[in-house]
CSV table of N, CA and C in Angstrom, one decimal:
chain,number,residue,atom,x,y,z
A,1,UNK,N,0.8,-1.6,-0.2
A,1,UNK,CA,-0.1,0.7,0.0
A,1,UNK,C,0.8,1.3,0.1
A,2,UNK,N,1.8,1.2,0.9
A,2,UNK,CA,2.9,2.4,0.9
A,2,UNK,C,3.4,2.7,-0.8
A,3,UNK,N,4.2,1.2,-1.2
A,3,UNK,CA,4.9,1.6,-2.4
A,3,UNK,C,4.0,2.4,-3.6
A,4,UNK,N,2.7,2.0,-3.2
A,4,UNK,CA,1.5,2.3,-3.9
A,4,UNK,C,1.1,3.9,-3.9
A,5,UNK,N,0.9,4.5,-3.0
A,5,UNK,CA,1.2,5.7,-2.6
A,5,UNK,C,2.7,6.7,-3.6
A,6,UNK,N,3.4,5.9,-2.8
A,6,UNK,CA,5.1,6.5,-3.3
A,6,UNK,C,4.8,6.7,-5.0
A,7,UNK,N,4.4,5.9,-5.5
A,7,UNK,CA,4.2,5.1,-6.7
A,7,UNK,C,3.2,6.3,-7.6
A,8,UNK,N,2.5,6.6,-7.3
A,8,UNK,CA,1.6,7.4,-7.1
A,8,UNK,C,1.8,9.3,-7.3
A,9,UNK,N,2.5,9.3,-6.5
A,9,UNK,CA,3.1,10.5,-6.4
A,9,UNK,C,4.0,10.5,-7.4
A,10,UNK,N,5.1,9.5,-7.7
A,10,UNK,CA,6.0,10.3,-8.5
A,10,UNK,C,5.1,10.2,-9.6
A,11,UNK,N,4.3,9.6,-10.3
A,11,UNK,CA,3.7,9.6,-11.1
A,11,UNK,C,3.3,11.2,-11.2
A,12,UNK,N,2.4,11.2,-10.2
A,12,UNK,CA,1.6,12.9,-10.6
A,12,UNK,C,2.8,13.4,-10.7
A,13,UNK,N,3.7,13.7,-9.5
A,13,UNK,CA,5.1,14.6,-10.0
A,13,UNK,C,5.9,14.5,-11.4
A,14,UNK,N,5.6,13.5,-12.0
A,14,UNK,CA,6.4,13.4,-13.0
A,14,UNK,C,5.4,14.2,-14.5
A,15,UNK,N,4.3,13.4,-14.1
A,15,UNK,CA,3.2,14.2,-15.1
A,15,UNK,C,2.9,16.3,-14.5
A,16,UNK,N,3.3,16.5,-13.8
A,16,UNK,CA,2.9,18.1,-13.6
A,16,UNK,C,4.5,18.5,-14.2
A,17,UNK,N,5.5,18.1,-14.6
A,17,UNK,CA,6.8,18.8,-15.0
A,17,UNK,C,6.6,18.4,-16.4
A,18,UNK,N,6.0,17.3,-17.3
A,18,UNK,CA,5.7,17.2,-18.1
A,18,UNK,C,4.5,18.3,-18.8
A,19,UNK,N,3.3,18.2,-17.7
A,19,UNK,CA,2.8,19.0,-18.4
A,19,UNK,C,3.5,20.9,-18.8
A,20,UNK,N,3.9,20.7,-17.6
A,20,UNK,CA,4.9,22.5,-17.7
A,20,UNK,C,6.0,22.2,-19.1
A,21,UNK,N,5.7,21.4,-19.3
A,21,UNK,CA,6.6,21.1,-20.2
A,21,UNK,C,6.6,21.5,-21.6
A,22,UNK,N,5.7,20.7,-21.8
A,22,UNK,CA,4.6,20.8,-23.2
A,22,UNK,C,3.8,22.3,-23.3
A,23,UNK,N,3.4,22.7,-21.9
A,23,UNK,CA,3.0,23.7,-22.1
A,23,UNK,C,3.8,25.0,-22.4
A,24,UNK,N,5.0,25.0,-22.6
A,24,UNK,CA,5.5,26.1,-22.8
A,24,UNK,C,6.3,25.8,-24.9
A,25,UNK,N,5.5,24.8,-24.7
A,25,UNK,CA,5.8,24.5,-26.1
A,25,UNK,C,7.0,23.5,-26.5
A,26,UNK,N,7.7,23.6,-25.3
A,26,UNK,CA,8.3,22.4,-25.4
A,26,UNK,C,8.7,20.6,-25.8
A,27,UNK,N,8.7,19.8,-26.5
A,27,UNK,CA,8.7,18.9,-27.1
A,27,UNK,C,9.3,17.6,-26.5
A,28,UNK,N,8.7,17.1,-25.2
A,28,UNK,CA,9.9,16.2,-24.6
A,28,UNK,C,9.8,14.6,-25.3
A,29,UNK,N,11.4,14.5,-24.9
A,29,UNK,CA,11.6,13.0,-25.5
A,29,UNK,C,12.1,12.3,-23.7
A,30,UNK,N,11.5,11.5,-23.6
A,30,UNK,CA,11.8,10.9,-22.6
A,30,UNK,C,12.5,9.7,-22.8
A,31,UNK,N,14.3,9.8,-21.7
A,31,UNK,CA,15.2,8.7,-22.0
A,31,UNK,C,15.0,7.4,-20.8
A,32,UNK,N,14.5,5.9,-20.7
A,32,UNK,CA,14.4,5.5,-19.5
A,32,UNK,C,15.6,4.9,-19.3
A,33,UNK,N,16.5,4.0,-18.1
A,33,UNK,CA,17.4,3.1,-18.5
A,33,UNK,C,16.2,2.1,-18.2
A,34,UNK,N,16.7,0.8,-18.2
A,34,UNK,CA,15.8,-0.8,-18.3
A,34,UNK,C,14.9,-0.8,-17.7
A,35,UNK,N,14.8,-0.4,-16.4
A,35,UNK,CA,13.7,-0.1,-15.4
A,35,UNK,C,12.3,0.3,-15.6
A,36,UNK,N,11.6,-0.8,-14.9
A,36,UNK,CA,10.5,0.3,-15.4
A,36,UNK,C,10.2,1.0,-14.1
A,37,UNK,N,9.2,2.3,-14.7
A,37,UNK,CA,9.1,3.7,-13.8
A,37,UNK,C,7.4,4.1,-14.3
A,38,UNK,N,6.5,4.1,-13.2
A,38,UNK,CA,5.3,4.8,-13.7
A,38,UNK,C,5.3,5.8,-14.4
A,39,UNK,N,6.6,6.9,-15.2
A,39,UNK,CA,6.8,7.6,-15.9
A,39,UNK,C,6.4,7.0,-17.2
A,40,UNK,N,6.6,5.9,-17.4
A,40,UNK,CA,6.5,5.4,-18.9
A,40,UNK,C,5.2,5.2,-18.9
A,41,UNK,N,4.8,4.6,-18.2
A,41,UNK,CA,3.4,4.3,-18.4
A,41,UNK,C,2.2,5.7,-18.7
A,42,UNK,N,2.9,6.7,-18.1
A,42,UNK,CA,2.5,8.6,-18.6
A,42,UNK,C,2.5,8.9,-19.9
A,43,UNK,N,3.9,8.5,-20.5
A,43,UNK,CA,4.2,8.5,-21.5
A,43,UNK,C,3.4,8.1,-22.9
A,44,UNK,N,3.5,6.2,-22.3
A,44,UNK,CA,2.3,6.1,-23.1
A,44,UNK,C,0.6,6.9,-23.5
A,45,UNK,N,0.3,7.0,-22.2
A,45,UNK,CA,-0.8,7.9,-22.1
A,45,UNK,C,-1.2,9.1,-22.5
A,46,UNK,N,0.3,9.8,-22.7
A,46,UNK,CA,0.4,11.0,-22.9
A,46,UNK,C,1.1,11.6,-23.7
A,47,UNK,N,1.5,10.3,-24.5
A,47,UNK,CA,1.4,10.3,-25.8
A,47,UNK,C,3.3,11.2,-26.0
A,48,UNK,N,3.6,10.6,-25.4
A,48,UNK,CA,5.7,11.0,-25.0
A,48,UNK,C,6.2,10.3,-25.5
A,49,UNK,N,7.5,10.7,-26.6
A,49,UNK,CA,8.2,10.2,-27.0
A,49,UNK,C,9.2,9.6,-26.3
A,50,UNK,N,9.1,8.4,-26.4
A,50,UNK,CA,10.0,7.7,-25.6
A,50,UNK,C,11.3,7.0,-25.4
A,51,UNK,N,12.6,6.9,-25.3
A,51,UNK,CA,13.4,5.8,-25.5
A,51,UNK,C,13.6,4.9,-24.1
A,52,UNK,N,13.8,4.2,-24.3
A,52,UNK,CA,14.1,2.8,-23.2
A,52,UNK,C,16.2,2.8,-23.3
A,53,UNK,N,17.3,3.6,-23.1
A,53,UNK,CA,18.5,2.7,-22.9
A,53,UNK,C,18.5,1.4,-22.6
A,54,UNK,N,19.2,1.5,-23.4
A,54,UNK,CA,19.8,-0.4,-23.2
A,54,UNK,C,20.3,-0.7,-21.9
A,55,UNK,N,21.4,0.4,-21.4
A,55,UNK,CA,22.8,0.5,-19.8
A,55,UNK,C,22.0,1.7,-19.4
A,56,UNK,N,22.7,2.4,-19.7
A,56,UNK,CA,22.7,3.9,-19.1
A,56,UNK,C,22.0,5.0,-19.5
A,57,UNK,N,20.8,6.0,-18.6
A,57,UNK,CA,20.3,6.6,-19.5
A,57,UNK,C,21.3,7.6,-19.6
A,58,UNK,N,22.2,8.2,-19.5
A,58,UNK,CA,22.7,9.0,-19.2
A,58,UNK,C,23.5,8.9,-20.8
A,59,UNK,N,24.0,8.0,-21.1
A,59,UNK,CA,25.0,7.4,-22.6
A,59,UNK,C,23.9,7.8,-23.6
A,60,UNK,N,22.6,7.6,-23.1
A,60,UNK,CA,22.3,7.3,-24.3
A,60,UNK,C,21.2,8.9,-24.8
A,61,UNK,N,21.5,10.1,-23.7
A,61,UNK,CA,20.9,11.3,-23.6
A,61,UNK,C,22.2,11.9,-24.4
A,62,UNK,N,23.4,11.3,-24.1
A,62,UNK,CA,24.5,12.4,-24.9
A,62,UNK,C,24.9,12.1,-26.7
A,63,UNK,N,24.2,10.6,-26.4
A,63,UNK,CA,24.4,10.1,-28.4
A,63,UNK,C,23.2,11.3,-28.8
A,64,UNK,N,21.8,11.3,-28.2
A,64,UNK,CA,20.9,12.2,-28.6
A,64,UNK,C,21.1,13.3,-28.8
A,65,UNK,N,21.9,14.2,-27.8
A,65,UNK,CA,22.4,15.4,-27.8
A,65,UNK,C,23.6,15.7,-29.2
A,66,UNK,N,24.3,14.7,-28.9
A,66,UNK,CA,25.4,15.0,-30.0
A,66,UNK,C,24.6,14.4,-31.4
A,67,UNK,N,24.3,13.7,-31.8
A,67,UNK,CA,23.5,13.9,-32.7
A,67,UNK,C,22.0,14.5,-33.3
A,68,UNK,N,22.4,15.7,-32.5
A,68,UNK,CA,21.1,16.9,-32.6
A,68,UNK,C,19.6,16.0,-33.2
A,69,UNK,N,19.3,14.6,-32.1
A,69,UNK,CA,17.6,15.0,-31.8
A,69,UNK,C,17.1,15.3,-30.8
A,70,UNK,N,18.5,15.8,-29.8
A,70,UNK,CA,17.5,16.8,-28.9
A,70,UNK,C,18.4,17.7,-28.6
A,71,UNK,N,18.1,18.9,-27.9
A,71,UNK,CA,18.7,20.0,-27.8
A,71,UNK,C,19.1,20.1,-26.4
A,72,UNK,N,18.0,20.7,-25.6
A,72,UNK,CA,19.3,20.7,-23.6
A,72,UNK,C,18.6,19.4,-23.2
A,73,UNK,N,19.4,18.8,-21.8
A,73,UNK,CA,18.5,18.0,-21.4
A,73,UNK,C,18.3,17.8,-20.0
A,74,UNK,N,17.4,17.9,-19.5
A,74,UNK,CA,17.3,17.8,-17.9
A,74,UNK,C,17.7,16.9,-17.1
A,75,UNK,N,18.7,16.9,-16.7
A,75,UNK,CA,18.4,15.8,-15.5
A,75,UNK,C,19.0,15.9,-14.5
A,76,UNK,N,19.2,14.7,-13.2
A,76,UNK,CA,19.3,15.2,-12.3
A,76,UNK,C,20.7,15.8,-11.7
A,77,UNK,N,22.2,15.5,-12.3
A,77,UNK,CA,23.4,15.4,-12.3
A,77,UNK,C,24.4,15.8,-13.6
A,78,UNK,N,25.6,15.8,-13.2
A,78,UNK,CA,26.2,16.9,-14.1
A,78,UNK,C,26.9,14.7,-15.3
A,79,UNK,N,26.6,14.2,-14.7
A,79,UNK,CA,27.0,13.0,-15.4
A,79,UNK,C,27.3,13.1,-17.1
A,80,UNK,N,26.5,14.0,-17.5
A,80,UNK,CA,26.6,14.4,-19.2
A,80,UNK,C,28.0,14.9,-19.1
A,81,UNK,N,28.1,15.9,-18.6
A,81,UNK,CA,29.7,16.4,-19.4
A,81,UNK,C,30.7,15.4,-19.4
A,82,UNK,N,30.5,14.4,-18.7
A,82,UNK,CA,31.5,13.2,-18.8
A,82,UNK,C,31.3,12.0,-19.7
A,83,UNK,N,30.6,12.6,-20.9
A,83,UNK,CA,30.0,12.2,-22.1
A,83,UNK,C,30.2,13.1,-22.9
A,84,UNK,N,31.0,14.5,-22.4
A,84,UNK,CA,31.0,15.3,-24.0
A,84,UNK,C,30.0,16.6,-24.2
A,85,UNK,N,28.9,16.3,-23.5
A,85,UNK,CA,28.1,17.1,-23.7
A,85,UNK,C,28.8,18.6,-22.6
A,86,UNK,N,28.3,20.1,-23.8
A,86,UNK,CA,28.4,20.8,-23.3
A,86,UNK,C,28.0,21.5,-21.9
A,87,UNK,N,28.0,22.2,-20.8
A,87,UNK,CA,27.8,22.6,-19.7
A,87,UNK,C,26.4,23.5,-20.5
A,88,UNK,N,26.3,23.8,-21.6
A,88,UNK,CA,24.9,24.9,-21.8
A,88,UNK,C,24.0,23.7,-22.0
A,89,UNK,N,24.8,23.1,-22.5
A,89,UNK,CA,22.9,21.6,-23.3
A,89,UNK,C,22.3,20.8,-21.6
A,90,UNK,N,23.3,21.8,-20.4
A,90,UNK,CA,22.5,20.5,-19.3
A,90,UNK,C,21.7,21.3,-18.6
A,91,UNK,N,20.2,21.2,-18.5
A,91,UNK,CA,19.4,22.0,-17.5
A,91,UNK,C,19.4,20.6,-16.5
A,92,UNK,N,20.1,21.4,-15.8
A,92,UNK,CA,20.2,20.5,-13.7
A,92,UNK,C,18.6,20.9,-13.6
A,93,UNK,N,17.6,20.4,-13.1
A,93,UNK,CA,17.0,21.0,-11.9
A,93,UNK,C,17.5,22.3,-11.4
A,94,UNK,N,17.1,23.1,-12.3
A,94,UNK,CA,17.3,24.4,-12.0
A,94,UNK,C,16.4,24.9,-10.9
A,95,UNK,N,15.4,25.1,-10.9
A,95,UNK,CA,14.8,25.4,-9.6
A,95,UNK,C,14.1,24.9,-9.0
A,96,UNK,N,14.7,23.7,-8.5
A,96,UNK,CA,14.7,22.9,-7.4
A,96,UNK,C,16.4,23.0,-6.8
A,97,UNK,N,17.7,23.4,-7.3
A,97,UNK,CA,18.5,24.3,-7.2
A,97,UNK,C,18.4,25.2,-6.4
A,98,UNK,N,18.0,25.7,-6.9
A,98,UNK,CA,18.0,27.1,-6.7
A,98,UNK,C,17.6,27.6,-5.6
A,99,UNK,N,16.3,27.0,-5.1
A,99,UNK,CA,15.0,26.6,-3.7
A,99,UNK,C,16.1,26.2,-3.0
A,100,UNK,N,16.8,25.2,-3.2
A,100,UNK,CA,18.0,24.5,-1.8
A,100,UNK,C,19.1,25.8,-1.5
A,101,UNK,N,19.5,26.1,-2.1
A,101,UNK,CA,20.2,27.4,-2.2
A,101,UNK,C,19.9,28.3,-1.7
A,102,UNK,N,18.8,29.2,-2.1
A,102,UNK,CA,18.2,30.2,-1.3
A,102,UNK,C,18.1,29.6,0.0
A,103,UNK,N,17.4,28.8,1.0
A,103,UNK,CA,17.0,28.1,1.6
A,103,UNK,C,18.4,28.1,2.3
A,104,UNK,N,19.4,27.5,2.0
A,104,UNK,CA,20.9,27.5,3.0
A,104,UNK,C,21.4,29.1,3.2
A,105,UNK,N,21.0,29.7,2.2
A,105,UNK,CA,21.5,31.4,2.4
A,105,UNK,C,20.8,32.2,3.5
A,106,UNK,N,19.4,31.2,3.0
A,106,UNK,CA,18.4,32.3,4.0
A,106,UNK,C,18.9,31.2,5.5
A,107,UNK,N,19.5,30.5,5.5
A,107,UNK,CA,19.7,29.1,7.4
A,107,UNK,C,20.8,30.3,7.7
A,108,UNK,N,22.2,30.4,6.9
A,108,UNK,CA,23.1,31.3,7.1
A,108,UNK,C,23.1,32.8,7.7
A,109,UNK,N,22.1,33.4,6.6
A,109,UNK,CA,22.2,34.8,7.1
A,109,UNK,C,21.6,34.6,8.7
A,110,UNK,N,20.2,33.9,9.0
A,110,UNK,CA,19.4,33.8,10.6
A,110,UNK,C,20.3,33.7,11.3
A,111,UNK,N,21.6,32.3,10.7
A,111,UNK,CA,22.5,32.6,11.9
A,111,UNK,C,23.1,33.0,11.9
A,112,UNK,N,23.6,34.3,11.2
A,112,UNK,CA,24.4,34.9,11.7
A,112,UNK,C,23.7,36.3,12.2
A,113,UNK,N,23.0,36.6,12.5
A,113,UNK,CA,21.9,37.1,12.9
A,113,UNK,C,21.1,36.9,13.5
A,114,UNK,N,21.8,35.7,14.3
A,114,UNK,CA,21.4,35.6,16.2
A,114,UNK,C,22.7,35.1,16.2
A,115,UNK,N,23.7,34.8,15.7
A,115,UNK,CA,24.9,34.9,16.2
A,115,UNK,C,25.0,36.7,16.9
A,116,UNK,N,24.8,37.8,15.8
A,116,UNK,CA,25.3,39.1,16.2
A,116,UNK,C,24.8,39.4,17.1
A,117,UNK,N,23.0,39.4,17.3
A,117,UNK,CA,22.5,39.1,18.1
A,117,UNK,C,22.9,39.1,19.5
A,118,UNK,N,23.4,38.0,19.5
A,118,UNK,CA,24.2,36.9,20.9
A,118,UNK,C,25.0,37.2,21.4
A,119,UNK,N,26.0,38.4,20.4
A,119,UNK,CA,28.0,38.9,20.6
A,119,UNK,C,27.2,40.3,21.4
A,120,UNK,N,26.0,41.4,20.2
A,120,UNK,CA,25.8,42.0,21.0
A,120,UNK,C,25.2,41.8,23.2
A,121,UNK,N,24.5,40.9,22.9
A,121,UNK,CA,23.9,41.1,24.4
A,121,UNK,C,25.2,40.5,25.3
A,122,UNK,N,25.5,39.6,24.8
A,122,UNK,CA,27.2,39.5,25.6
A,122,UNK,C,28.4,41.3,26.0
A,123,UNK,N,28.0,41.5,24.8
A,123,UNK,CA,28.9,43.1,24.8
A,123,UNK,C,28.0,43.7,25.9
A,124,UNK,N,27.0,43.9,26.0
A,124,UNK,CA,25.9,44.9,26.5
A,124,UNK,C,26.2,44.1,28.2
A,125,UNK,N,25.9,42.9,28.5
A,125,UNK,CA,26.3,42.3,29.7
A,125,UNK,C,27.3,42.4,30.4
A,126,UNK,N,28.3,42.4,29.3
A,126,UNK,CA,30.1,42.4,30.2
A,126,UNK,C,30.2,44.1,30.3
A,127,UNK,N,29.7,44.6,29.7
A,127,UNK,CA,29.9,46.5,29.4
A,127,UNK,C,28.9,47.3,31.4
A,128,UNK,N,28.1,46.1,31.2
A,128,UNK,CA,26.8,46.6,32.9
A,128,UNK,C,28.2,46.3,33.5
A,129,UNK,N,28.7,44.5,33.6
A,129,UNK,CA,29.3,44.5,34.7
A,129,UNK,C,30.5,45.2,35.3
A,130,UNK,N,31.1,45.5,34.1
A,130,UNK,CA,32.2,46.7,34.3
A,130,UNK,C,32.1,47.6,34.5
A,131,UNK,N,30.4,48.4,34.5
A,131,UNK,CA,30.2,49.8,34.9
A,131,UNK,C,29.7,49.8,36.1
A,132,UNK,N,29.6,48.5,36.8
A,132,UNK,CA,29.2,48.1,38.2
A,132,UNK,C,30.9,47.4,38.9
A,133,UNK,N,31.4,47.0,38.6
A,133,UNK,CA,33.1,47.0,38.9
A,133,UNK,C,33.2,48.7,38.7
A,134,UNK,N,33.2,49.2,38.3
A,134,UNK,CA,33.4,50.9,38.1
A,134,UNK,C,33.2,51.3,39.2
A,135,UNK,N,31.5,50.7,39.3
A,135,UNK,CA,31.2,51.9,40.5
A,135,UNK,C,31.6,51.9,41.7
A,136,UNK,N,31.1,50.3,41.9
A,136,UNK,CA,32.4,49.1,43.5
A,136,UNK,C,33.7,49.8,43.4
A,137,UNK,N,34.5,49.9,42.6
A,137,UNK,CA,35.7,50.7,42.8
A,137,UNK,C,35.9,52.1,43.1
A,138,UNK,N,35.0,52.9,42.8
A,138,UNK,CA,34.9,54.7,43.1
A,138,UNK,C,34.4,55.0,44.4
A,139,UNK,N,33.7,54.2,44.8
A,139,UNK,CA,33.6,53.7,46.4
A,139,UNK,C,34.3,53.0,47.1
A,140,UNK,N,34.7,52.4,46.7
A,140,UNK,CA,36.2,51.5,47.4
A,140,UNK,C,37.1,52.6,48.3
A,141,UNK,N,37.4,53.7,47.1
A,141,UNK,CA,38.0,54.2,46.9
A,141,UNK,C,37.3,55.9,47.5
A,142,UNK,N,36.3,56.3,47.5
A,142,UNK,CA,36.2,57.1,48.2
A,142,UNK,C,36.3,56.9,49.6
A,143,UNK,N,35.6,55.5,49.6
A,143,UNK,CA,35.9,55.1,51.5
A,143,UNK,C,36.8,55.4,52.0
A,144,UNK,N,38.2,54.9,51.0
A,144,UNK,CA,38.7,54.7,51.3
A,144,UNK,C,40.0,56.2,51.8
A,145,UNK,N,40.0,57.2,50.7
A,145,UNK,CA,39.9,58.4,50.8
A,145,UNK,C,39.6,58.8,52.3
A,146,UNK,N,38.0,58.5,52.2
A,146,UNK,CA,37.7,59.2,53.9
A,146,UNK,C,38.0,59.0,54.9
A,147,UNK,N,38.5,57.3,54.6
A,147,UNK,CA,39.2,57.1,56.2
A,147,UNK,C,40.7,57.5,55.9
A,148,UNK,N,41.2,58.1,54.7
A,148,UNK,CA,42.9,58.9,55.6
A,148,UNK,C,42.5,60.0,55.8
A,149,UNK,N,41.4,60.7,54.6
A,149,UNK,CA,41.1,61.9,55.0
A,149,UNK,C,41.1,62.1,56.8
A,150,UNK,N,40.2,61.2,57.1
A,150,UNK,CA,39.4,61.1,58.8
A,150,UNK,C,41.4,60.7,59.6
A,151,UNK,N,42.3,59.5,58.9
A,151,UNK,CA,43.1,59.6,59.9
A,151,UNK,C,43.8,60.6,60.0
A,152,UNK,N,44.0,61.6,58.4
A,152,UNK,CA,45.0,62.8,58.0
A,152,UNK,C,44.2,64.0,60.0
A,153,UNK,N,43.5,64.0,59.4
A,153,UNK,CA,42.2,65.0,60.7
A,153,UNK,C,42.8,64.1,62.3
A,154,UNK,N,42.9,63.5,62.7
A,154,UNK,CA,42.9,62.7,63.5
A,154,UNK,C,44.3,62.5,63.8
A,155,UNK,N,45.5,62.5,62.9
A,155,UNK,CA,46.8,62.9,63.3
A,155,UNK,C,47.0,64.3,63.4
A,156,UNK,N,46.6,64.7,62.3
A,156,UNK,CA,46.8,66.3,62.8
A,156,UNK,C,45.9,67.2,64.2
A,157,UNK,N,45.0,66.7,64.2
A,157,UNK,CA,44.9,66.7,65.7
A,157,UNK,C,45.5,66.3,67.3
A,158,UNK,N,45.9,65.2,66.3
A,158,UNK,CA,47.7,64.7,67.7
A,158,UNK,C,48.2,65.4,67.6
A,159,UNK,N,48.7,66.1,66.4
A,159,UNK,CA,50.1,67.0,66.5
A,159,UNK,C,49.6,68.0,67.2
A,160,UNK,N,49.0,68.6,66.8
A,160,UNK,CA,48.3,70.3,68.0
A,160,UNK,C,48.4,70.0,68.9
A,161,UNK,N,48.1,68.8,69.0
A,161,UNK,CA,47.8,68.6,71.2
A,161,UNK,C,49.2,68.5,71.3
A,162,UNK,N,50.5,67.5,70.4
A,162,UNK,CA,51.2,67.7,70.5
A,162,UNK,C,52.1,68.9,71.1
A,163,UNK,N,51.8,69.8,70.3
A,163,UNK,CA,52.2,70.8,69.5
A,163,UNK,C,52.0,72.0,71.3
A,164,UNK,N,50.9,72.2,71.7
A,164,UNK,CA,49.9,72.6,72.7
A,164,UNK,C,50.8,72.2,73.8
A,165,UNK,N,51.0,70.6,73.9
A,165,UNK,CA,51.6,70.3,75.3
A,165,UNK,C,53.6,71.5,75.3
A,166,UNK,N,53.7,70.8,73.8
A,166,UNK,CA,55.7,71.1,73.7
A,166,UNK,C,55.6,72.3,74.3
A,167,UNK,N,54.8,73.3,73.8
A,167,UNK,CA,54.4,74.7,74.0
A,167,UNK,C,53.9,74.8,75.5
A,168,UNK,N,53.2,74.5,76.0
A,168,UNK,CA,53.2,74.8,77.3
A,168,UNK,C,54.3,74.9,78.5
A,169,UNK,N,55.1,74.1,77.6
A,169,UNK,CA,56.1,74.1,78.8
A,169,UNK,C,57.5,74.5,79.1
């Protein structure tokens, strides 16, 4: 049952892409390897020309392109380059790849923004901590200065008393 669901989903997705191509005025030619796929049934029902490659579909596609039967090829990977096809003639799932790349760029931007925000928060907290330490240090210095002034007054007071005692003799 589950396999049938996957099979129906693949068939629907394939039909959607096929309709997109034919709607744009493209006459598709579909190349399959020797495996039986639901897309082959769709080709028959939609009257789309297809070829079953005896071994690898990539080699068959390259042959059709080099012999002038096919122009660009829509493929999942860049294997056709190994068969001598030009980069310009190969259309790799451009939309899907672009979407994936855009999603990745978006995630990277979001990560960077989050890192910047976290760094800014950390810097602000550090600055607050430094300000508090500065205030504490200033307060401690004021207290020490106050104690020093008090000691100085006491010393002067004692010196004055000593001078009075010495002066009275």
